[in-house]
């Protein structure tokens, strides 16, 4: 039983590391579900489920391993046959754990650098796969989705049926249609998406804060470089790949203020 416990702990630990790395680089949920992202045939939810169950198995095996090796653990905390909690090894272990915890809380490198690496992969995935019009848009019935896009349910249903998705109906969701036809919600959206080049609305559509500046400019037919220059003139530092929310956080402003500045820059950039 000792051997089985140790081997289960080892295998579960190794597999948990693998799932951790995959979730580290996986897209944000809204992007993963919108683009129907998969890796090795598993989607993000399935990888998350594996991570949770394998992690739980590792903890259970670790607890059983500690039970079978309790005498050795007590020996680590003993000095001259007396139980001493504050041994040099235990104090060092506590110091390392405390350092990681406080360093992460304070946002200090290298802990913040490690977290920033995950943000890089997630932002890269958002640029590669595209953002939904708002978070979990694939779950909204077409009748609810339409007004948020400035369209009518009839226009959406007509666009989908024209593209060959005959099961489209106002009460259907993009997710249900994607599973029926084996395509991503994003591909379905492209069948009826508003044409690029339309004017920026006065108020930002739902989910705008999570969209990158370049994606927003592409949707509304704006020159990204000119918008970045226009924001700079208004005291807002921005990069094309950054999201509207991130730009606001880095400049001490809210997403609505950044969006308003983008509209001003768009007006100023008109020929």
Short mmCIF file of C-alpha atoms in Angstrom, two decimals:
data_model
loop_
_atom_site.label_atom_id
_atom_site.label_comp_id
_atom_site.label_asym_id
_atom_site.label_seq_id
_atom_site.Cartn_x
_atom_site.Cartn_y
_atom_site.Cartn_z
CA UNK A 1 0.00 0.00 0.00
CA UNK A 2 2.91 2.33 0.71
CA UNK A 3 4.27 1.74 -2.79
CA UNK A 4 0.87 2.24 -4.44
CA UNK A 5 0.29 5.44 -2.47
CA UNK A 6 3.69 6.88 -3.41
CA UNK A 7 3.27 6.01 -7.10
CA UNK A 8 -0.27 7.44 -7.25
CA UNK A 9 0.99 10.66 -5.65
CA UNK A 10 3.86 10.84 -8.16
CA UNK A 11 1.68 10.21 -11.23
CA UNK A 12 -1.10 12.55 -10.06
CA UNK A 13 1.50 15.24 -9.32
CA UNK A 14 3.05 14.91 -12.79
CA UNK A 15 -0.34 15.04 -14.54
CA UNK A 16 -1.44 18.01 -12.41
CA UNK A 17 1.65 19.88 -13.56
CA UNK A 18 0.69 19.16 -17.18
CA UNK A 19 -2.90 20.37 -16.72
CA UNK A 20 -1.61 23.43 -14.84
CA UNK A 21 0.66 24.35 -17.77
CA UNK A 22 -2.18 23.87 -20.26
CA UNK A 23 -4.55 26.06 -18.24
CA UNK A 24 -1.71 28.59 -17.85
CA UNK A 25 -1.57 29.11 -21.63
CA UNK A 26 -5.25 28.44 -22.42
CA UNK A 27 -7.41 31.35 -23.64
CA UNK A 28 -9.80 33.15 -21.33
CA UNK A 29 -13.11 31.33 -21.00
CA UNK A 30 -15.02 33.82 -23.13
CA UNK A 31 -12.50 33.36 -25.97
CA UNK A 32 -12.19 29.58 -25.57
CA UNK A 33 -15.93 28.97 -25.68
CA UNK A 34 -16.49 31.50 -28.47
CA UNK A 35 -13.85 29.96 -30.75
CA UNK A 36 -14.50 26.37 -29.63
CA UNK A 37 -10.83 26.11 -28.54
CA UNK A 38 -9.49 22.61 -27.92
CA UNK A 39 -6.11 21.05 -27.23
CA UNK A 40 -5.47 17.34 -27.78
CA UNK A 41 -9.21 16.94 -28.34
CA UNK A 42 -10.26 18.46 -24.99
CA UNK A 43 -11.88 21.86 -24.47
CA UNK A 44 -11.11 24.24 -21.62
CA UNK A 45 -13.88 22.90 -19.36
CA UNK A 46 -12.61 19.34 -19.77
CA UNK A 47 -9.02 20.38 -19.01
CA UNK A 48 -10.28 22.26 -15.94
CA UNK A 49 -12.21 19.20 -14.74
CA UNK A 50 -9.12 17.02 -15.18
CA UNK A 51 -7.03 19.54 -13.24
CA UNK A 52 -9.45 19.61 -10.30
CA UNK A 53 -9.86 15.83 -10.03
CA UNK A 54 -6.18 15.04 -10.52
CA UNK A 55 -5.26 17.71 -7.99
CA UNK A 56 -7.73 16.23 -5.50
CA UNK A 57 -6.30 12.75 -6.10
CA UNK A 58 -2.79 14.12 -5.48
CA UNK A 59 -3.88 15.71 -2.18
CA UNK A 60 -5.58 12.52 -1.01
CA UNK A 61 -2.53 10.43 -1.94
CA UNK A 62 -0.30 12.98 -0.21
CA UNK A 63 -2.40 12.77 2.97
CA UNK A 64 -2.20 8.98 2.91
CA UNK A 65 1.53 9.18 2.21
CA UNK A 66 1.93 11.42 5.28
CA UNK A 67 -0.02 8.88 7.34
CA UNK A 68 2.26 6.02 6.31
CA UNK A 69 5.38 8.12 6.90
CA UNK A 70 4.27 9.94 10.03
CA UNK A 71 7.27 8.71 12.05
CA UNK A 72 9.65 10.19 9.48
CA UNK A 73 7.78 13.50 9.52
CA UNK A 74 7.94 13.65 13.30
CA UNK A 75 11.66 12.89 13.06
CA UNK A 76 12.09 15.94 10.81
CA UNK A 77 10.60 18.06 13.61
CA UNK A 78 12.52 16.42 16.42
CA UNK A 79 15.78 17.31 18.08
CA UNK A 80 17.39 15.05 20.69
CA UNK A 81 14.23 12.89 20.69
CA UNK A 82 12.05 15.89 21.58
CA UNK A 83 9.36 17.29 19.30
CA UNK A 84 10.43 20.80 18.30
CA UNK A 85 8.20 22.53 15.78
CA UNK A 86 10.54 25.46 15.10
CA UNK A 87 13.39 23.44 13.64
CA UNK A 88 15.64 25.19 11.10
CA UNK A 89 14.12 23.10 8.29
CA UNK A 90 10.55 23.95 9.34
CA UNK A 91 11.34 27.66 9.72
CA UNK A 92 12.99 27.67 6.28
CA UNK A 93 9.94 25.93 4.75
CA UNK A 94 7.58 28.47 6.33
CA UNK A 95 9.79 31.30 5.10
CA UNK A 96 9.68 30.06 1.51
CA UNK A 97 5.88 29.67 1.57
CA UNK A 98 5.46 33.10 3.19
CA UNK A 99 7.79 34.69 0.63
CA UNK A 100 5.78 33.31 -2.29
CA UNK A 101 2.46 34.30 -0.70
CA UNK A 102 3.45 37.86 0.22
CA UNK A 103 5.38 38.37 -3.03
CA UNK A 104 2.34 37.36 -5.04
CA UNK A 105 0.04 39.58 -2.96
CA UNK A 106 2.37 42.58 -3.38
CA UNK A 107 2.83 41.93 -7.10
CA UNK A 108 6.61 41.67 -6.89
CA UNK A 109 8.83 39.89 -9.44
CA UNK A 110 9.44 37.09 -10.16
CA UNK A 111 5.93 36.16 -8.96
CA UNK A 112 4.25 38.96 -10.93
CA UNK A 113 6.39 38.06 -13.96
CA UNK A 114 5.12 34.50 -13.87
CA UNK A 115 1.50 35.70 -13.74
CA UNK A 116 2.17 38.20 -16.52
CA UNK A 117 3.31 35.29 -18.68
CA UNK A 118 -0.15 33.77 -18.45
CA UNK A 119 -1.70 37.13 -19.36
CA UNK A 120 0.54 37.24 -22.43
CA UNK A 121 -0.68 33.86 -23.67
CA UNK A 122 -4.32 34.77 -22.99
CA UNK A 123 -4.08 38.13 -24.78
CA UNK A 124 -2.30 36.44 -27.69
CA UNK A 125 -5.10 33.87 -27.90
CA UNK A 126 -7.70 36.66 -27.89
CA UNK A 127 -5.96 38.28 -30.86
CA UNK A 128 -5.60 34.94 -32.64
CA UNK A 129 -9.10 33.57 -32.11
CA UNK A 130 -11.06 36.83 -31.75
CA UNK A 131 -13.27 38.16 -28.98
CA UNK A 132 -17.04 37.63 -28.67
CA UNK A 133 -19.20 40.78 -28.80
CA UNK A 134 -19.64 40.31 -25.04
CA UNK A 135 -18.90 37.66 -22.46
CA UNK A 136 -20.62 34.32 -23.15
CA UNK A 137 -22.60 35.72 -26.08
CA UNK A 138 -22.91 32.14 -27.30
CA UNK A 139 -25.38 31.44 -24.46
CA UNK A 140 -27.83 34.22 -25.41
CA UNK A 141 -30.89 33.35 -27.50
CA UNK A 142 -30.73 35.05 -30.89
CA UNK A 143 -33.68 37.23 -29.88
CA UNK A 144 -31.62 38.59 -26.94
CA UNK A 145 -28.39 38.76 -28.90
CA UNK A 146 -29.84 40.86 -31.73
CA UNK A 147 -30.52 44.19 -29.95
CA UNK A 148 -27.06 44.12 -28.34
CA UNK A 149 -25.57 44.06 -31.84
CA UNK A 150 -27.92 46.68 -33.26
CA UNK A 151 -29.70 44.04 -35.34
CA UNK A 152 -33.10 42.36 -35.37
CA UNK A 153 -33.71 38.65 -34.73
CA UNK A 154 -35.07 38.34 -38.26
CA UNK A 155 -31.81 39.63 -39.76
CA UNK A 156 -29.75 37.16 -37.71
CA UNK A 157 -31.98 34.18 -38.53
CA UNK A 158 -32.00 35.12 -42.22
CA UNK A 159 -28.19 35.43 -42.30
CA UNK A 160 -27.73 32.05 -40.63
CA UNK A 161 -30.21 30.27 -42.90
CA UNK A 162 -28.58 31.85 -45.93
CA UNK A 163 -25.27 30.35 -44.76
CA UNK A 164 -26.87 26.91 -44.52
CA UNK A 165 -27.80 26.77 -40.83
CA UNK A 166 -31.50 25.98 -41.33
CA UNK A 167 -32.20 25.25 -37.64
CA UNK A 168 -31.70 28.93 -36.75
CA UNK A 169 -34.60 30.40 -34.79
CA UNK A 170 -35.06 33.39 -32.44
CA UNK A 171 -35.08 31.12 -29.37
CA UNK A 172 -31.95 29.19 -30.41
CA UNK A 173 -28.50 30.04 -29.05
CA UNK A 174 -25.23 30.13 -30.94
CA UNK A 175 -23.95 27.38 -28.64
CA UNK A 176 -26.84 25.03 -29.46
CA UNK A 177 -26.42 25.72 -33.18
CA UNK A 178 -22.64 25.23 -33.00
CA UNK A 179 -23.10 21.80 -31.42
CA UNK A 180 -25.74 20.88 -33.99
CA UNK A 181 -23.57 21.82 -36.97
CA UNK A 182 -20.12 21.11 -35.52
CA UNK A 183 -18.77 24.65 -35.95
CA UNK A 184 -17.66 27.30 -33.47
CA UNK A 185 -20.05 30.04 -32.28
CA UNK A 186 -17.58 32.49 -33.82
CA UNK A 187 -18.10 31.02 -37.30
CA UNK A 188 -21.87 31.25 -36.89
CA UNK A 189 -21.51 34.86 -35.80
CA UNK A 190 -19.59 35.67 -38.97
CA UNK A 191 -22.67 34.71 -41.00
CA UNK A 192 -24.60 37.73 -39.72
CA UNK A 193 -22.03 39.99 -38.01
CA UNK A 194 -22.49 43.74 -38.60
CA UNK A 195 -20.32 44.96 -41.43
CA UNK A 196 -17.08 46.71 -40.59
CA UNK A 197 -16.80 50.41 -41.16
CA UNK A 198 -19.87 51.41 -39.19
CA UNK A 199 -19.57 54.36 -36.87
CA UNK A 200 -18.61 53.87 -33.25
CA UNK A 201 -21.80 53.94 -31.16
CA UNK A 202 -22.13 56.58 -28.47
CA UNK A 203 -22.10 53.95 -25.74
CA UNK A 204 -19.76 50.94 -25.90
CA UNK A 205 -21.43 47.62 -26.78
CA UNK A 206 -21.37 44.92 -24.07
CA UNK A 207 -17.95 43.30 -23.72
CA UNK A 208 -16.02 46.23 -25.24
CA UNK A 209 -13.74 46.44 -22.21
CA UNK A 210 -12.43 42.95 -22.93
CA UNK A 211 -11.70 43.65 -26.61
CA UNK A 212 -8.27 44.65 -27.83
CA UNK A 213 -7.84 48.09 -29.35
CA UNK A 214 -6.84 46.61 -32.72
CA UNK A 215 -9.90 44.35 -32.76
CA UNK A 216 -12.17 47.29 -31.98
CA UNK A 217 -10.57 49.39 -34.71
CA UNK A 218 -10.89 46.58 -37.23
CA UNK A 219 -14.59 46.15 -36.45
CA UNK A 220 -15.34 49.83 -37.03
CA UNK A 221 -12.92 50.37 -39.92
CA UNK A 222 -10.54 52.63 -38.00
CA UNK A 223 -6.81 53.09 -38.56
CA UNK A 224 -5.27 51.58 -35.42
CA UNK A 225 -2.06 53.60 -35.66
CA UNK A 226 -3.98 56.88 -35.91
CA UNK A 227 -6.18 55.94 -32.96
CA UNK A 228 -3.11 55.08 -30.86
CA UNK A 229 -1.59 58.46 -31.82
CA UNK A 230 -4.86 60.19 -30.97
CA UNK A 231 -4.96 58.56 -27.55
CA UNK A 232 -1.36 59.56 -26.93
CA UNK A 233 -2.27 63.19 -27.67
CA UNK A 234 -4.95 62.88 -25.00
CA UNK A 235 -2.48 61.56 -22.43
CA UNK A 236 -3.44 57.91 -22.76
CA UNK A 237 -0.65 55.42 -23.50
CA UNK A 238 -1.96 52.46 -25.49
CA UNK A 239 -0.80 49.56 -27.62
CA UNK A 240 -2.88 47.82 -30.31
CA UNK A 241 -2.86 44.44 -28.57
CA UNK A 242 -3.98 45.76 -25.15
CA UNK A 243 -7.63 45.52 -24.16
CA UNK A 244 -9.68 48.64 -23.46
CA UNK A 245 -9.87 47.64 -19.79
CA UNK A 246 -6.11 47.14 -19.55
CA UNK A 247 -5.45 50.51 -21.20
CA UNK A 248 -7.70 52.16 -18.64
CA UNK A 249 -6.02 50.41 -15.70
CA UNK A 250 -2.55 51.43 -16.87
CA UNK A 251 -3.64 55.04 -17.29
CA UNK A 252 -5.73 55.35 -14.15
CA UNK A 253 -9.00 55.59 -16.06
CA UNK A 254 -12.11 53.49 -16.51
CA UNK A 255 -13.05 51.64 -19.71
CA UNK A 256 -15.82 54.18 -20.44
CA UNK A 257 -13.33 57.06 -20.31
CA UNK A 258 -10.95 55.24 -22.65
CA UNK A 259 -13.81 54.44 -25.04
CA UNK A 260 -14.86 58.10 -25.07
CA UNK A 261 -11.26 59.08 -25.90
CA UNK A 262 -11.23 56.54 -28.73
CA UNK A 263 -14.41 58.08 -30.16
CA UNK A 264 -12.82 61.53 -29.98
CA UNK A 265 -9.68 60.25 -31.69
CA UNK A 266 -11.81 58.59 -34.37
CA UNK A 267 -13.65 61.85 -35.08
CA UNK A 268 -10.38 63.77 -35.23
CA UNK A 269 -8.90 61.18 -37.61
CA UNK A 270 -11.67 61.58 -40.17
CA UNK A 271 -10.49 62.98 -43.51
#
